[in-house]
XYZ file of C-alpha atoms in Angstrom:
665
model
C 0.000 0.000 0.000
C 2.960 2.294 0.548
C 4.045 1.540 -3.019
C 0.504 2.285 -4.293
C 0.436 5.574 -2.394
C 3.913 6.625 -3.608
C 3.072 5.648 -7.190
C -0.143 7.676 -7.067
C 1.765 10.726 -5.823
C 4.308 10.290 -8.609
C 1.532 9.923 -11.205
C -0.168 13.097 -9.970
C 3.096 15.052 -10.099
C 3.962 13.714 -13.582
C 0.489 14.555 -14.912
C 0.747 18.095 -13.559
C 4.214 18.493 -15.127
C 2.901 17.228 -18.476
C 0.131 19.850 -18.429
C 2.666 22.548 -17.563
C 4.973 21.569 -20.427
C 2.070 21.510 -22.908
C 1.080 25.019 -21.848
C 4.661 26.182 -22.488
C 4.862 24.429 -25.873
C 3.793 27.544 -27.787
C 6.840 29.366 -26.386
C 9.217 26.843 -27.981
C 10.931 27.869 -31.188
C 12.111 24.951 -33.297
C 14.589 25.518 -36.156
C 12.396 23.974 -38.860
C 8.997 24.437 -37.233
C 6.441 26.909 -38.499
C 3.746 28.749 -36.616
C 1.014 26.118 -36.555
C -1.818 27.836 -34.690
C -4.169 24.874 -34.979
C -1.599 22.576 -33.366
C -0.916 25.126 -30.612
C -4.620 25.553 -29.776
C -5.114 21.753 -29.757
C -2.209 21.306 -27.332
C -3.653 24.058 -25.144
C -6.948 22.136 -24.946
C -5.029 18.962 -24.106
C -3.141 20.865 -21.394
C -6.449 22.029 -19.897
C -7.879 18.483 -19.867
C -4.680 16.966 -18.462
C -4.645 19.651 -15.775
C -8.137 18.507 -14.744
C -6.867 14.919 -14.688
C -3.991 16.057 -12.486
C -6.492 17.602 -10.072
C -8.439 14.330 -10.000
C -5.239 12.387 -9.301
C -4.345 14.834 -6.518
C -7.781 14.274 -4.939
C -7.221 10.506 -5.198
C -3.830 10.861 -3.465
C -5.473 12.776 -0.610
C -8.220 10.150 -0.255
C -5.640 7.322 -0.252
C -3.708 9.114 2.481
C -6.826 9.534 4.631
C -8.693 6.266 3.992
C -5.865 3.788 3.323
C -2.641 4.933 4.934
C -4.091 6.511 8.084
C -5.675 3.258 9.514
C -2.453 1.323 8.898
C -0.317 4.005 10.516
C -2.722 4.274 13.444
C -2.672 0.474 13.981
C 1.101 0.407 13.951
C 1.718 3.471 16.099
C -1.122 3.125 18.610
C -2.441 -0.430 18.921
C 0.797 -2.357 18.517
C 2.665 0.120 20.685
C 0.005 -0.284 23.415
C 0.423 -4.084 23.347
C 4.177 -3.819 23.631
C 3.856 -1.382 26.542
C 1.408 -3.676 28.395
C 3.746 -6.578 27.785
C 6.625 -4.704 29.407
C 4.417 -3.678 32.360
C 3.264 -7.289 32.807
C 6.844 -8.512 32.691
C 7.865 -6.006 35.372
C 4.897 -7.008 37.572
C 5.794 -10.692 37.170
C 9.390 -10.017 38.175
C 8.251 -8.058 41.241
C 5.917 -10.915 42.192
C 8.721 -13.480 41.848
C 11.010 -11.347 44.008
C 8.285 -10.970 46.696
C 7.592 -14.754 46.737
C 11.312 -15.419 47.038
C 11.609 -13.149 50.091
C 8.476 -14.723 51.608
C 9.881 -18.210 51.135
C 13.034 -17.299 53.056
C 11.155 -16.624 56.311
C 12.427 -18.911 59.174
C 10.273 -21.399 61.154
C 11.560 -20.075 64.389
C 9.996 -17.208 66.067
C 10.986 -14.207 64.148
C 10.285 -10.546 63.890
C 6.594 -10.000 63.308
C 7.214 -6.672 61.719
C 9.415 -8.168 58.965
C 6.885 -10.952 58.392
C 4.071 -8.434 58.026
C 6.108 -6.375 55.543
C 6.959 -9.442 53.438
C 3.332 -10.591 53.482
C 2.125 -7.139 52.479
C 4.707 -7.078 49.689
C 3.518 -10.447 48.372
C -0.096 -9.264 48.492
C 0.632 -6.043 46.645
C 2.802 -7.648 43.938
C 0.382 -10.495 43.362
C -2.552 -8.082 43.049
C -0.592 -5.866 40.663
C 0.451 -8.855 38.585
C -3.122 -10.061 38.381
C -4.468 -6.675 37.321
C -1.722 -6.218 34.751
C -2.282 -9.722 33.441
C -6.009 -9.084 32.967
C -5.389 -5.799 31.096
C -2.717 -7.442 28.958
C -4.923 -10.403 28.057
C -7.848 -8.089 27.361
C -5.645 -6.049 25.023
C -4.475 -9.252 23.302
C -8.072 -10.338 22.742
C -8.967 -6.882 21.457
C -5.973 -6.969 19.130
C -7.478 -9.927 17.270
C -10.427 -7.754 16.272
C -8.281 -4.692 15.578
C -6.122 -6.813 13.306
C -9.147 -7.604 11.146
C -10.222 -3.972 11.164
C -6.730 -2.756 10.276
C -6.680 -5.087 7.258
C -10.186 -4.391 6.009
C -10.409 -0.600 6.582
C -7.451 0.313 4.273
C -8.755 -1.987 1.544
C -12.219 -0.502 1.934
C -10.774 3.017 1.818
C -8.680 2.144 -1.253
C -11.702 0.825 -3.143
C -13.907 3.748 -2.119
C -11.200 6.219 -3.215
C -10.873 4.470 -6.585
C -14.648 4.399 -7.068
C -14.871 8.089 -6.192
C -11.993 8.824 -8.596
C -13.604 6.997 -11.512
C -17.015 8.476 -10.746
C -15.526 11.972 -10.667
C -13.797 11.322 -13.990
C -16.921 9.951 -15.636
C -19.030 12.877 -14.447
C -16.609 15.716 -15.214
C -14.580 14.486 -18.163
C -16.699 12.131 -20.267
C -19.136 14.684 -21.660
C -16.414 17.244 -22.369
C -13.914 14.820 -23.857
C -16.014 12.602 -26.109
C -16.457 15.111 -28.932
C -12.969 16.562 -28.461
C -11.251 13.166 -28.539
C -13.371 12.093 -31.500
C -12.328 15.163 -33.458
C -8.673 14.733 -32.506
C -8.805 11.049 -33.426
C -10.289 11.922 -36.794
C -7.621 14.577 -37.304
C -4.877 12.093 -36.409
C -6.264 9.590 -38.892
C -6.469 12.308 -41.547
C -2.892 13.377 -40.844
C -1.791 9.757 -41.028
C -3.565 9.316 -44.362
C -2.071 12.564 -45.628
C 1.343 11.399 -44.486
C 0.912 8.073 -46.289
C -0.240 9.879 -49.430
C 2.646 12.322 -49.109
C 5.116 9.464 -48.716
C 3.664 7.762 -51.795
C 3.782 11.022 -53.720
C 7.348 11.659 -52.620
C 8.378 8.159 -53.643
C 6.681 8.647 -57.003
C 8.276 12.085 -57.338
C 11.680 10.631 -56.526
C 11.215 7.955 -59.156
C 10.033 10.531 -61.712
C 12.907 12.848 -60.864
C 15.376 10.020 -61.171
C 14.033 9.230 -64.636
C 13.804 12.883 -65.672
C 17.186 13.792 -64.203
C 19.030 10.886 -65.720
C 20.517 13.043 -68.500
C 21.558 15.648 -65.914
C 23.760 13.133 -64.143
C 26.173 13.486 -67.005
C 28.876 16.083 -66.307
C 28.190 17.746 -69.658
C 24.499 17.352 -70.671
C 23.332 17.850 -74.238
C 22.905 21.643 -74.805
C 20.099 21.031 -77.325
C 17.954 19.344 -74.659
C 18.985 21.650 -71.796
C 19.611 25.119 -73.261
C 21.377 27.800 -71.288
C 19.439 30.670 -69.721
C 20.977 33.878 -70.994
C 18.865 36.391 -69.048
C 20.079 35.517 -65.542
C 21.281 38.218 -63.167
C 22.244 35.840 -60.340
C 24.044 32.525 -60.376
C 25.773 30.166 -57.981
C 27.693 26.935 -58.384
C 31.062 25.210 -58.157
C 33.940 26.476 -60.307
C 37.622 25.647 -60.568
C 39.852 28.678 -60.016
C 43.349 28.895 -61.482
C 46.106 29.859 -59.023
C 49.652 30.543 -60.142
C 52.265 28.640 -58.136
C 55.293 29.732 -60.162
C 56.330 31.453 -63.337
C 54.921 28.752 -65.587
C 53.198 26.368 -63.144
C 49.677 26.695 -61.793
C 47.123 24.764 -59.724
C 43.349 24.558 -59.817
C 41.200 24.870 -56.686
C 37.519 23.908 -56.583
C 35.313 26.365 -54.648
C 31.694 27.484 -54.479
C 31.121 30.783 -56.310
C 28.046 32.998 -56.214
C 27.034 36.504 -57.223
C 25.794 39.023 -54.689
C 24.639 42.268 -56.260
C 27.602 43.536 -58.240
C 30.165 41.307 -56.489
C 31.531 37.855 -57.202
C 31.943 35.851 -53.985
C 33.624 32.520 -53.222
C 33.315 30.151 -50.287
C 35.545 27.197 -49.504
C 34.142 23.988 -48.059
C 33.801 24.269 -44.303
C 33.656 28.082 -44.237
C 30.629 29.732 -42.673
C 30.583 32.712 -45.052
C 31.868 33.743 -48.456
C 34.668 36.153 -49.323
C 34.893 38.820 -52.010
C 36.681 37.778 -55.208
C 36.205 40.968 -57.221
C 33.788 43.746 -58.149
C 32.148 42.745 -61.452
C 30.340 46.048 -62.161
C 31.605 47.314 -65.540
C 33.945 44.323 -65.783
C 34.745 42.356 -68.924
C 34.241 38.624 -69.336
C 35.436 36.486 -72.208
C 36.096 32.873 -73.074
C 39.757 31.815 -72.933
C 41.554 28.789 -74.282
C 43.591 26.959 -71.658
C 45.994 24.244 -72.712
C 45.024 21.760 -70.015
C 41.387 22.715 -69.378
C 38.164 23.362 -71.276
C 35.134 25.589 -70.589
C 37.356 28.316 -69.170
C 36.573 32.015 -69.041
C 38.357 35.065 -67.730
C 36.927 37.942 -65.699
C 38.822 41.258 -65.711
C 37.921 44.138 -63.405
C 36.928 47.518 -64.838
C 40.384 49.013 -64.126
C 42.229 45.977 -65.491
C 44.251 45.488 -62.319
C 42.653 42.181 -61.316
C 41.630 39.144 -63.325
C 40.598 35.565 -62.610
C 40.443 32.493 -64.806
C 37.653 30.103 -63.884
C 36.523 26.768 -65.267
C 32.902 25.568 -65.413
C 31.806 21.942 -65.244
C 29.746 21.913 -68.461
C 29.091 23.938 -71.550
C 25.685 25.003 -70.188
C 27.217 26.371 -66.964
C 30.004 27.919 -68.993
C 27.565 29.912 -71.159
C 25.300 30.825 -68.226
C 28.218 32.138 -66.144
C 29.426 34.305 -69.028
C 25.906 35.683 -69.726
C 25.188 36.291 -66.024
C 28.435 38.163 -65.395
C 27.895 40.126 -68.597
C 24.381 41.119 -67.431
C 25.676 42.130 -64.005
C 28.486 44.075 -65.629
C 25.875 46.178 -67.435
C 24.145 46.717 -64.068
C 20.886 45.166 -65.290
C 20.349 43.788 -61.778
C 19.661 47.338 -60.553
C 16.625 47.772 -62.815
C 13.048 47.215 -61.686
C 12.606 44.068 -63.770
C 16.084 42.657 -64.405
C 14.891 39.517 -66.145
C 12.902 41.477 -68.724
C 15.807 43.860 -69.367
C 18.182 40.920 -69.698
C 15.778 39.231 -72.082
C 15.754 42.321 -74.291
C 19.543 42.689 -74.103
C 20.011 39.046 -75.049
C 17.189 39.083 -77.626
C 19.089 37.093 -80.195
C 20.036 34.397 -77.703
C 16.435 34.245 -76.413
C 15.047 33.762 -79.921
C 17.617 31.041 -80.563
C 16.441 28.943 -77.608
C 12.677 29.764 -77.757
C 10.657 27.360 -79.938
C 7.729 29.798 -80.378
C 7.858 32.863 -82.707
C 9.244 36.076 -81.310
C 7.093 38.687 -79.586
C 7.342 41.096 -82.491
C 6.342 38.533 -85.151
C 3.265 37.433 -83.197
C 2.363 41.069 -82.584
C 2.677 41.953 -86.287
C 0.545 38.950 -87.292
C -2.330 40.126 -85.089
C -1.938 43.868 -85.614
C -5.318 44.405 -87.439
C -7.235 42.963 -84.513
C -5.659 45.292 -81.970
C -4.933 48.533 -83.826
C -8.009 50.234 -82.385
C -6.999 49.182 -78.884
C -4.886 51.315 -76.558
C -1.341 50.112 -75.831
C -2.645 48.241 -72.786
C -4.889 45.963 -74.879
C -4.270 42.246 -74.722
C -2.367 40.799 -77.657
C -1.973 37.221 -78.704
C 1.788 37.377 -78.407
C 3.365 34.493 -76.610
C 6.635 34.633 -74.730
C 8.607 31.931 -73.005
C 9.075 32.006 -69.245
C 11.557 29.171 -69.459
C 9.202 26.190 -69.746
C 6.144 27.160 -71.923
C 5.856 25.477 -75.292
C 4.320 26.818 -78.505
C 1.505 24.277 -78.393
C 0.544 25.326 -74.865
C 0.499 28.996 -75.819
C -1.785 28.380 -78.786
C -4.130 26.148 -76.810
C -4.228 28.256 -73.635
C -5.051 31.408 -75.531
C -8.616 30.230 -76.229
C -9.287 27.782 -73.378
C -7.911 29.705 -70.396
C -7.935 33.414 -71.205
C -11.118 35.262 -72.190
C -10.847 36.760 -75.700
C -10.631 40.535 -76.257
C -9.774 41.195 -72.632
C -7.632 44.270 -71.916
C -4.488 43.775 -69.866
C -4.214 46.207 -66.980
C -0.643 47.265 -66.147
C -1.419 49.692 -63.313
C -3.232 49.319 -59.984
C -5.392 52.436 -60.386
C -7.466 51.048 -63.224
C -11.058 50.643 -64.474
C -10.828 46.983 -63.478
C -10.832 47.958 -59.805
C -13.916 50.117 -60.368
C -15.853 47.217 -61.931
C -15.716 45.201 -58.709
C -18.847 46.120 -56.758
C -18.134 43.372 -54.265
C -15.250 45.395 -52.893
C -17.353 48.329 -51.805
C -20.022 46.080 -50.357
C -17.563 43.935 -48.484
C -15.907 46.973 -46.953
C -19.196 48.157 -45.489
C -19.791 51.023 -47.937
C -22.846 49.826 -49.832
C -23.976 52.146 -52.583
C -20.566 53.849 -52.898
C -17.723 53.004 -55.214
C -14.425 52.115 -53.564
C -12.023 55.018 -53.633
C -8.888 53.672 -55.352
C -6.718 56.292 -53.621
C -7.719 55.416 -50.043
C -10.404 54.397 -47.617
C -12.711 56.566 -45.572
C -11.067 57.652 -42.361
C -14.073 57.091 -40.103
C -14.428 53.369 -40.687
C -12.732 50.884 -38.416
C -10.312 48.541 -40.219
C -11.874 45.135 -40.494
C -8.433 43.516 -40.131
C -7.913 44.980 -36.681
C -9.081 41.813 -34.923
C -7.635 39.405 -37.478
C -5.441 36.587 -36.190
C -3.093 36.616 -39.177
C -1.107 39.687 -40.261
C 1.686 39.112 -42.768
C 3.218 41.834 -44.933
C 5.116 41.321 -48.195
C 6.751 43.702 -50.664
C 5.329 43.128 -54.149
C 5.292 44.827 -57.552
C 2.148 44.756 -59.665
C 2.741 43.377 -63.171
C -0.791 43.302 -64.540
C -4.238 41.722 -64.497
C -6.661 40.329 -67.055
C -9.948 38.442 -67.219
C -9.717 34.653 -67.525
C -12.173 31.935 -68.415
C -11.134 29.162 -66.059
C -10.342 29.419 -62.338
C -9.891 25.760 -61.442
C -6.343 24.937 -62.592
C -2.996 26.641 -61.816
C -2.314 26.592 -65.554
C -4.492 29.679 -65.932
C -2.103 31.570 -63.614
C 0.953 30.369 -65.561
C -0.676 31.325 -68.887
C -1.643 34.764 -67.538
C 1.959 35.320 -66.386
C 3.193 34.451 -69.867
C 0.630 36.729 -71.558
C 1.349 39.723 -69.305
C 5.143 39.416 -69.535
C 4.894 39.032 -73.308
C 2.672 42.118 -73.582
C 5.075 44.122 -71.391
C 7.993 43.146 -73.617
C 6.086 44.021 -76.816
C 4.854 47.427 -75.639
C 8.075 48.314 -73.753
C 6.216 48.638 -70.459
C 8.816 48.319 -67.679
C 7.363 50.574 -64.998
C 5.928 48.690 -62.010
C 4.063 49.957 -58.946
C 5.565 48.722 -55.690
C 3.133 48.036 -52.863
C 2.823 46.223 -49.571
C 0.622 43.126 -49.733
C -1.108 42.521 -46.371
C -2.496 39.008 -45.905
C -5.184 38.663 -43.224
C -7.989 36.247 -42.442
C -10.523 38.596 -44.057
C -8.914 39.936 -47.193
C -5.777 40.755 -49.158
C -4.815 44.424 -49.230
C -2.444 46.378 -51.439
C -1.113 49.268 -49.346
C 0.883 52.264 -50.529
C 4.330 52.103 -48.846
C 4.604 55.886 -48.411
C 1.074 56.924 -47.397
C -0.117 53.577 -45.919
C -3.354 54.049 -47.881
C -5.111 50.949 -49.147
C -5.022 50.874 -52.942
C -6.994 47.684 -53.525
C -8.842 45.238 -51.324
C -9.500 41.630 -52.329
C -12.004 39.712 -50.124
C -10.474 36.414 -49.118
C -13.550 34.272 -50.019
C -13.357 35.641 -53.572
C -9.735 34.450 -53.996
C -10.404 31.032 -55.510
C -6.964 30.149 -56.904
C -3.372 31.156 -56.170
C -0.052 29.835 -57.423
C 3.596 30.738 -57.881
C 5.594 30.164 -61.022
C 7.125 26.718 -61.287
C 10.628 27.996 -62.056
C 10.695 31.693 -61.204
C 9.659 31.893 -57.539
C 9.518 35.677 -57.739
C 6.319 35.533 -59.801
C 2.993 34.660 -58.233
C -0.641 35.356 -58.969
C -4.172 34.720 -57.808
C -7.615 34.578 -59.412
C -10.403 36.751 -58.000
C -13.978 35.652 -58.709
C -16.448 38.555 -58.726
C -20.022 39.183 -59.809
C -20.746 41.495 -62.741
C -18.081 42.915 -65.008
C -18.539 43.706 -68.663
C -21.625 41.471 -68.756
C -23.969 41.887 -65.808
C -25.455 39.054 -63.762
C -22.627 36.615 -64.335
C -19.504 35.523 -62.498
C -16.222 36.858 -63.833
C -12.716 35.766 -62.913
C -9.767 38.164 -62.991
C -6.164 36.994 -62.590
C -3.713 39.379 -60.876
C 0.033 38.854 -61.369
C 2.720 40.206 -59.025
C 6.470 40.035 -58.599
C 8.050 39.619 -55.162
C 11.519 39.250 -53.696
C 11.686 35.455 -54.052
C 8.726 35.112 -51.666
C 6.108 33.706 -54.043
C 5.772 30.413 -52.177
C 5.648 32.191 -48.802
C 2.813 34.436 -50.017
C 0.860 31.435 -51.344
C 1.405 29.603 -48.041
C 0.175 32.664 -46.135
C -2.956 32.902 -48.303
C -3.596 29.190 -47.766
C -3.170 29.599 -44.004
C -5.523 32.595 -44.020
C -8.192 30.595 -45.888
C -7.811 27.708 -43.409
C -8.226 30.052 -40.440
C -11.226 31.712 -42.108
C -12.748 28.285 -42.782
C -12.366 27.244 -39.131
C -13.852 30.566 -38.004
C -16.806 30.111 -40.365
C -17.395 26.572 -39.082
C -17.295 27.843 -35.488
C -19.701 30.648 -36.394
C -22.149 28.223 -38.011
C -21.945 25.901 -34.999
C -22.607 28.866 -32.692
C -25.583 29.996 -34.797
C -26.963 26.471 -34.812
C -26.655 26.287 -31.034
C -28.348 29.667 -30.677
C -31.174 28.493 -32.935
C -31.600 25.368 -30.792
C -31.656 27.547 -27.652
C -34.270 29.838 -29.221
C -36.451 26.847 -30.134
C -36.146 25.488 -26.600
C -36.977 28.902 -25.141
C -40.001 29.200 -27.438
C -41.202 25.731 -26.447
C -40.740 26.619 -22.778
C -42.755 29.819 -23.246
C -45.549 27.877 -24.970
C -45.542 25.344 -22.144
C -45.688 28.083 -19.490
C -48.489 29.798 -21.404
C -50.440 26.530 -21.584
C -49.955 25.970 -17.858
C -51.161 29.525 -17.139
C -54.257 28.985 -19.279
C -55.040 25.743 -17.457
C -54.535 27.481 -14.145
C -56.861 30.325 -15.147
C -59.524 27.858 -16.313
C -59.279 25.971 -13.043
C -59.574 29.212 -11.053
C -62.567 30.321 -13.139
C -64.291 26.947 -12.620
C -63.714 27.216 -8.893
C -65.214 30.715 -8.797
C -68.272 29.645 -10.826
C -68.867 26.712 -8.471
C -68.573 28.963 -5.415
C -70.921 31.537 -6.972
C -73.550 28.891 -7.752
C -73.407 27.595 -4.204
C -73.849 31.091 -2.769
C -76.829 31.801 -5.096
C -78.494 28.572 -4.060
C -78.111 29.335 -0.357
C -79.500 32.881 -0.781
C -82.540 31.549 -2.681
C -83.295 29.093 0.112
C -83.023 31.918 2.653
C -85.437 34.094 0.720
C -87.851 31.207 0.485
C -87.795 30.707 4.278
C -88.230 34.438 4.958
C -91.068 34.683 2.501
C -92.835 31.726 4.085
C -92.536 33.146 7.579
C -93.783 36.553 6.468
C -96.789 35.014 4.753
C -97.724 33.110 7.906
C -97.406 36.257 9.985
C -99.524 38.212 7.525
C -102.257 35.649 7.740
C -102.307 35.978 11.514
C -102.358 39.770 11.545
C -105.101 40.210 8.980
C -105.599 43.171 6.724
C -104.533 45.797 9.229
C -101.392 43.990 9.965
C -100.577 43.712 6.238
C -101.017 47.437 5.720
C -98.867 48.224 8.733
C -96.135 45.927 7.510
C -96.264 47.434 4.028
C -95.956 50.933 5.469
C -93.006 49.829 7.572
C -91.465 48.267 4.571
């Protein structure tokens, strides 16, 4: 029982510590862990339930101490100690009696001192009486101990069982109703996560197999340049290169290091280093291919003042060409422009046309010039450009199946497209007024003030256009291709930079200088969002609205933006915002359903009370009618008796008496 009691105390302490650690879980910051608010709230609910369990275990420990351990301790410390004390007292009394008998036995037969004989006799009497009394108390205590032994065995067991019954009853009363739905939901979530994990593992295995098959040609140190063409419009590049170091007048050695560009600088980092070092400034530098006797794919970089040069070797012809083009683009300071990839594409126009299977922007534009001559420069053209992976067949097919025909492309935020979205004004609480594209009314309270999620990103608006389909990410990719192609054709390179605020209610484009909201996109209307498969700076989303050029129909508009390599983060934030909004909507519906149930119950209770009041009133009215009828009957009988007596008197008095009575009356 001591082991049971100690184990229960340990269990109570461990349960309390578990609840404490779960409450502090949200304060932990793991290196690869994201802010999972659903997981944090679930663990907080678990911590609350486990804390209640800890309280129940603490109550059980207290009951075990009182009902199980106390009787055992009392039996050991009081009853057994009393027996041992009586035993010692009896032993002392027996020894005193033996000593008195011994002295009495030594009395002589001869005449002796009567005083000594009387003292010895008195001593024997006293010791024998004391021994007898002590013996009776000791035996009585021994007999009582047989009963106390049974009690001391049964009472702790009884207390243990009663404490356990009380513990389980307390748990069933307090925890069952609260936990059933919660544990069911968590169990379902765990099963869903397990299924998602299994599907993800299968998908990853399939992806690995597909990548192994697709990447098989890339395992070669020098892949076929016809199948894997070089990208000539890059403004950043990183990879391993071999650097030539002179060791003597005619001898040299090659060292393999990791090189990368950072702005207008070329950096290198050796294996094991925690940071890179500056190799040279490549602004206004010159780069050219060189022919080394012992190496191939070599190129030389010379600084703008000609004082420093480096000879580097690439692993393949593709890397060799890409490094030369990238350094050449950086040398011309294209990376400082607003859209470096577009500028680089125009600078390397001949190289881009050589590796692009579809016709050039200008040829496609000239072929469709009659259809768009009456349009302003912002009108949509059928020109198709390559973003690195689009084919000519896809561009021809997507033009009719994904993008709505004759739709103008909007290159600026302040546009008629924003005015054709009546849902924006209504959603912002200004029904009957058009949304001011330059700012919101100052008196209204921001609806995102109480939002759980607030994430801000720096974006640049590329353009928007109406689309036919809003169910596949291909529509976003095709819109990106159309807008970038139109920008290249019409030489539109100006972009408006804004702050994109992602909340649980909407997406907002905010002016960085004035902090005025330029555009507001309600989150429920954002039906599709995706980032470019290769260029993670590009992302877009499709907004489904009512109305447009043709009233009473749903229209879908795709907005394309450029970010600082945060396209996937923005899409993840939008997905998280939609999940939080979905959970909030489900909670709201559950609350409304519960309120409706409460209203129905209240209405039924009112009807029942009204029915009871009506029955009570009917019963009271029946009682009053019965009482009134009884009183009327008694008064009629009284009148009959009075009338009879008066008639008899009148007959006795005669005519004079009748007249007298009438006059008195």
